[in-house]
mmCIF file of C-alpha atoms and ligand atoms in Angstrom:
data_model
loop_
_atom_site.group_PDB
_atom_site.id
_atom_site.type_symbol
_atom_site.label_atom_id
_atom_site.label_comp_id
_atom_site.label_asym_id
_atom_site.label_seq_id
_atom_site.Cartn_x
_atom_site.Cartn_y
_atom_site.Cartn_z
ATOM 1 C CA MET A 95 -6.306 -3.353 16.018
ATOM 2 C CA LEU A 96 -8.916 -1.012 14.556
ATOM 3 C CA SER A 97 -12.142 -0.030 16.229
ATOM 4 C CA ARG A 98 -15.277 -0.725 14.207
ATOM 5 C CA ALA A 99 -15.966 3.030 13.972
ATOM 6 C CA GLU A 100 -12.438 3.767 12.766
ATOM 7 C CA TYR A 101 -12.733 1.029 10.163
ATOM 8 C CA LEU A 102 -16.088 2.266 8.837
ATOM 9 C CA THR A 103 -15.009 5.909 8.688
ATOM 10 C CA ALA A 104 -11.834 4.989 6.821
ATOM 11 C CA ARG A 105 -13.719 2.766 4.404
ATOM 12 C CA THR A 106 -16.241 5.483 3.559
ATOM 13 C CA GLU A 107 -13.533 8.106 3.160
ATOM 14 C CA ALA A 108 -11.483 5.812 0.926
ATOM 15 C CA ALA A 109 -14.515 5.000 -1.227
ATOM 16 C CA THR A 110 -15.095 8.710 -1.765
ATOM 17 C CA LEU A 111 -11.474 9.208 -2.833
ATOM 18 C CA LEU A 112 -11.686 6.249 -5.216
ATOM 19 C CA ARG A 113 -14.870 7.530 -6.819
ATOM 20 C CA SER A 114 -13.453 11.042 -7.154
ATOM 21 C CA ALA A 115 -10.508 9.503 -8.997
ATOM 22 C CA GLY A 116 -12.962 8.086 -11.524
ATOM 23 C CA ILE A 117 -12.984 4.497 -10.275
ATOM 24 C CA VAL A 118 -16.217 2.545 -10.532
ATOM 25 C CA LEU A 119 -16.557 0.810 -7.193
ATOM 26 C CA THR A 120 -19.441 -1.566 -6.507
ATOM 27 C CA LYS A 121 -21.135 -1.692 -3.121
ATOM 28 C CA THR A 122 -19.704 -5.190 -2.609
ATOM 29 C CA GLU A 123 -16.206 -3.957 -3.396
ATOM 30 C CA GLU A 124 -16.658 -1.065 -0.996
ATOM 31 C CA GLU A 125 -17.855 -3.390 1.745
ATOM 32 C CA GLY A 126 -15.010 -5.810 1.130
ATOM 33 C CA MET A 127 -12.321 -3.149 1.269
ATOM 34 C CA ASP A 128 -9.315 -3.965 3.425
ATOM 35 C CA VAL A 129 -8.514 -1.154 5.829
ATOM 36 C CA ALA A 130 -5.042 -2.178 6.893
ATOM 37 C CA ASP A 131 -3.364 -0.744 9.964
ATOM 38 C CA PHE A 132 -0.705 -3.474 9.777
ATOM 39 C CA GLY A 133 -1.330 -4.236 13.427
ATOM 40 C CA LEU A 134 0.406 -0.989 14.399
ATOM 41 C CA GLY A 135 -2.696 0.785 15.676
ATOM 42 C CA ARG A 136 -2.118 4.155 14.019
ATOM 43 C CA LEU A 137 -3.944 3.865 10.754
ATOM 44 C CA ARG A 138 -3.536 7.490 9.641
ATOM 45 C CA VAL A 139 0.256 7.296 9.988
ATOM 46 C CA GLU A 140 0.969 3.750 8.817
ATOM 47 C CA GLY A 141 -1.779 2.094 6.818
ATOM 48 C CA ALA A 142 -3.500 1.602 3.495
ATOM 49 C CA GLU A 143 -7.002 1.048 2.149
ATOM 50 C CA ILE A 144 -7.062 -1.693 -0.446
ATOM 51 C CA VAL A 145 -9.706 -2.896 -2.889
ATOM 52 C CA ARG A 146 -9.002 -6.359 -4.249
ATOM 53 C CA TRP A 147 -10.509 -6.722 -7.673
ATOM 54 C CA PHE A 148 -9.225 -10.149 -8.519
ATOM 55 C CA ASP A 149 -6.494 -12.710 -8.054
ATOM 56 C CA THR A 150 -6.310 -15.257 -10.839
ATOM 57 C CA GLU A 151 -3.706 -17.997 -10.946
ATOM 58 C CA GLN A 152 -1.295 -15.559 -12.572
ATOM 59 C CA ILE A 153 -2.253 -11.944 -12.011
ATOM 60 C CA SER A 154 -3.796 -9.625 -9.435
ATOM 61 C CA ALA A 155 -5.424 -6.215 -9.643
ATOM 62 C CA ARG A 156 -5.996 -3.849 -6.746
ATOM 63 C CA ALA A 157 -6.598 -0.218 -6.005
ATOM 64 C CA ILE A 158 -4.875 1.386 -3.056
ATOM 65 C CA VAL A 159 -5.999 4.547 -1.315
ATOM 66 C CA GLN A 160 -3.779 6.483 1.005
ATOM 67 C CA PHE A 161 -4.951 9.297 3.209
ATOM 68 C CA PRO A 162 -2.827 12.462 3.426
ATOM 69 C CA GLY A 163 0.649 11.504 4.629
ATOM 70 C CA GLN A 164 -0.365 7.877 5.201
ATOM 71 C CA THR A 165 2.496 5.411 4.753
ATOM 72 C CA GLU A 166 2.466 1.829 3.580
ATOM 73 C CA PRO A 167 5.189 0.135 5.665
ATOM 74 C CA GLU A 168 8.314 -1.110 3.928
ATOM 75 C CA HIS A 169 7.909 -4.629 2.601
ATOM 76 C CA TRP A 170 8.957 -7.010 -0.124
ATOM 77 C CA HIS A 171 7.398 -9.919 -1.915
ATOM 78 C CA ILE A 172 8.919 -13.353 -1.733
ATOM 79 C CA ALA A 173 8.916 -16.399 -3.946
ATOM 80 C CA THR A 174 7.013 -19.485 -2.837
ATOM 81 C CA PRO A 175 7.350 -23.055 -4.104
ATOM 82 C CA GLY A 176 6.389 -23.022 -7.760
ATOM 83 C CA ARG A 177 5.810 -19.288 -7.884
ATOM 84 C CA ARG A 178 8.199 -16.428 -8.479
ATOM 85 C CA ALA A 179 8.094 -13.400 -6.214
ATOM 86 C CA LYS A 180 5.479 -10.819 -7.101
ATOM 87 C CA GLU A 181 6.379 -8.097 -9.587
ATOM 88 C CA GLU A 182 4.092 -5.099 -9.332
ATOM 89 C CA THR A 183 3.442 -1.883 -11.169
ATOM 90 C CA LEU A 184 2.005 1.092 -9.337
ATOM 91 C CA ARG A 185 0.102 3.628 -11.394
ATOM 92 C CA VAL A 186 -1.143 6.779 -9.755
ATOM 93 C CA LEU A 187 -4.631 8.093 -10.557
ATOM 94 C CA SER A 188 -4.885 11.007 -8.156
ATOM 95 C CA GLY A 189 -2.729 12.858 -5.660
ATOM 96 C CA ALA A 190 1.001 12.414 -5.282
ATOM 97 C CA VAL A 191 2.805 9.278 -4.145
ATOM 98 C CA TYR A 192 6.348 9.231 -2.812
ATOM 99 C CA LEU A 193 7.693 5.775 -3.529
ATOM 100 C CA TYR A 194 10.925 4.539 -1.953
ATOM 101 C CA VAL A 195 13.138 1.827 -3.397
ATOM 102 C CA PRO A 196 16.738 0.807 -2.692
ATOM 103 C CA GLY A 197 19.442 3.093 -4.076
ATOM 104 C CA GLU A 198 21.215 6.272 -3.208
ATOM 105 C CA SER A 199 19.215 8.209 -0.642
ATOM 106 C CA SER A 200 17.205 11.066 -2.140
ATOM 107 C CA LEU A 201 14.392 11.294 0.387
ATOM 108 C CA ARG A 202 13.158 14.851 0.264
ATOM 109 C CA LEU A 203 9.385 15.094 -0.191
ATOM 110 C CA GLY A 204 8.222 12.387 2.181
ATOM 111 C CA ARG A 205 9.245 11.519 5.699
ATOM 112 C CA VAL A 206 9.987 8.373 7.640
ATOM 113 C CA PRO A 207 7.347 7.886 10.364
ATOM 114 C CA GLU A 208 8.737 9.117 13.664
ATOM 115 C CA GLY A 209 10.741 6.604 15.628
ATOM 116 C CA LYS A 210 10.803 4.146 12.729
ATOM 117 C CA GLU A 211 14.160 4.931 11.104
ATOM 118 C CA ASP A 212 15.206 1.282 11.185
ATOM 119 C CA CYS A 213 11.987 0.053 9.600
ATOM 120 C CA TYR A 214 12.267 2.160 6.438
ATOM 121 C CA THR A 215 15.588 1.374 4.799
ATOM 122 C CA ALA A 216 14.846 2.115 1.115
ATOM 123 C CA ARG A 217 15.529 5.807 0.619
ATOM 124 C CA ARG A 218 15.633 6.414 -3.132
ATOM 125 C CA GLU A 219 12.623 8.629 -3.771
ATOM 126 C CA VAL A 220 10.437 8.365 -6.850
ATOM 127 C CA LEU A 221 7.700 10.982 -7.186
ATOM 128 C CA LEU A 222 4.599 9.625 -8.889
ATOM 129 C CA ARG A 223 1.842 11.978 -10.016
ATOM 130 C CA PRO A 224 -1.366 11.041 -11.860
ATOM 131 C CA GLY A 225 -0.445 9.129 -15.004
ATOM 132 C CA ASP A 226 2.973 8.118 -13.674
ATOM 133 C CA GLN A 227 3.789 4.488 -13.048
ATOM 134 C CA PHE A 228 6.673 2.478 -11.670
ATOM 135 C CA THR A 229 7.461 -1.227 -11.731
ATOM 136 C CA ILE A 230 8.845 -2.701 -8.535
ATOM 137 C CA GLU A 231 11.064 -5.674 -9.196
ATOM 138 C CA PRO A 232 10.460 -8.905 -7.281
ATOM 139 C CA ASN A 233 12.222 -9.247 -3.936
ATOM 140 C CA THR A 234 12.867 -5.517 -3.664
ATOM 141 C CA ARG A 235 12.109 -3.598 -0.483
ATOM 142 C CA HIS A 236 9.705 -0.710 -1.033
ATOM 143 C CA TRP A 237 7.369 1.610 0.815
ATOM 144 C CA PHE A 238 5.264 4.571 -0.197
ATOM 145 C CA GLN A 239 3.533 7.583 1.232
ATOM 146 C CA ALA A 240 0.809 9.888 -0.039
ATOM 147 C CA GLY A 241 1.280 13.620 -0.324
ATOM 148 C CA GLU A 242 -0.948 16.085 1.483
ATOM 149 C CA GLU A 243 -4.056 15.446 -0.650
ATOM 150 C CA GLY A 244 -3.945 11.686 -0.203
ATOM 151 C CA ALA A 245 -3.653 9.434 -3.238
ATOM 152 C CA VAL A 246 -5.345 6.765 -5.284
ATOM 153 C CA MET A 247 -3.285 4.244 -7.227
ATOM 154 C CA LEU A 248 -3.665 1.003 -9.088
ATOM 155 C CA THR A 249 -1.426 -1.914 -8.383
ATOM 156 C CA LEU A 250 -1.240 -4.460 -11.164
ATOM 157 C CA SER A 251 0.939 -7.439 -10.501
ATOM 158 C CA THR A 252 1.727 -11.056 -10.882
ATOM 159 C CA ARG A 253 -0.336 -13.041 -8.431
ATOM 160 C CA ALA A 254 -0.295 -11.491 -4.973
ATOM 161 C CA SER A 255 -0.258 -13.466 -1.745
ATOM 162 C CA ASP A 256 -0.508 -10.628 0.738
ATOM 163 C CA GLU A 257 -0.210 -12.919 3.743
ATOM 164 C CA LEU A 258 3.289 -13.884 2.544
ATOM 165 C CA ASP A 259 4.621 -10.346 2.246
ATOM 166 C CA ARG A 260 7.635 -9.622 4.391
ATOM 167 C CA PHE A 261 7.925 -6.395 6.371
ATOM 168 C CA THR A 262 11.025 -4.673 7.692
ATOM 169 C CA ASP A 263 9.151 -3.669 10.857
ATOM 170 C CA PRO A 264 8.967 -6.791 13.050
ATOM 171 C CA GLU A 265 5.822 -5.423 14.707
ATOM 172 C CA VAL A 266 3.731 -5.544 11.547
ATOM 173 C CA VAL A 267 0.844 -7.993 11.483
ATOM 174 C CA ARG A 268 -0.589 -8.088 7.987
ATOM 175 C CA LYS A 269 -4.026 -9.459 8.796
ATOM 176 C CA THR A 270 -6.394 -6.659 9.793
ATOM 177 C CA LEU A 271 -8.176 -7.132 13.102
ATOM 178 C CA ILE A 272 -11.295 -5.129 13.838
ATOM 179 C CA ALA A 273 -12.616 -4.822 17.385
ATOM 180 C CA GLY A 274 -16.227 -5.611 18.189
HETATM 181 ZN ZN1 ZN B 435 4.422 -4.257 -2.602
#
C-alpha cells in the first residue's frame, strides 16, 4: 500500500520525467497516472509509474516511467477466451532500461532486488537506450529496471488487460491501493 503523500510525490516526479522526455501529458493524464507498487510496499525498489493513453478493442498505448534503479517485477501476459496473449514493444525515450527475457544469463548492468532471486528468473539482459526498442513475445516472462538516471519508455501492444498479468512473485498485487 502507498501513502497518499508517497503517491502524489511519485506522480509529480514521474510527470516531470515524462515532460522532460518530450511527452505531451495532459493534466487529466497526469492525475490518472497509475503509481504501482505491486502491493510490495517499496515503490522505489519495485514499482512503475504508468500513463494509460488508450485501450481499444485491439491495441493499447502506455508510457512507463521508472525512477533510478526502479524495477518492474517479472511478469507475463496470458491469453484469455477469444484473445491471444499480449505482445508488446518497449521503446525507450530517455535514460537506460535493462530488460530481462528468458535465455542464457547475461545479467551485468542491472541487479535482482535483494532477497528476490526466485522472483526474477529471466536473466538474458537487453540494454535499451533512447531510440532502442524490443518486442516481447506473448507468454514470455520479462522484467525491467531503469539505470541510474531513471527512464521513460513507451509500451505499444495488443490490447492489455493489466489485471490479468501473471507475476512470478506470489506476493504481487497488481491493483494499486492508496491509504487515506
Ligand atoms: Zn509486460
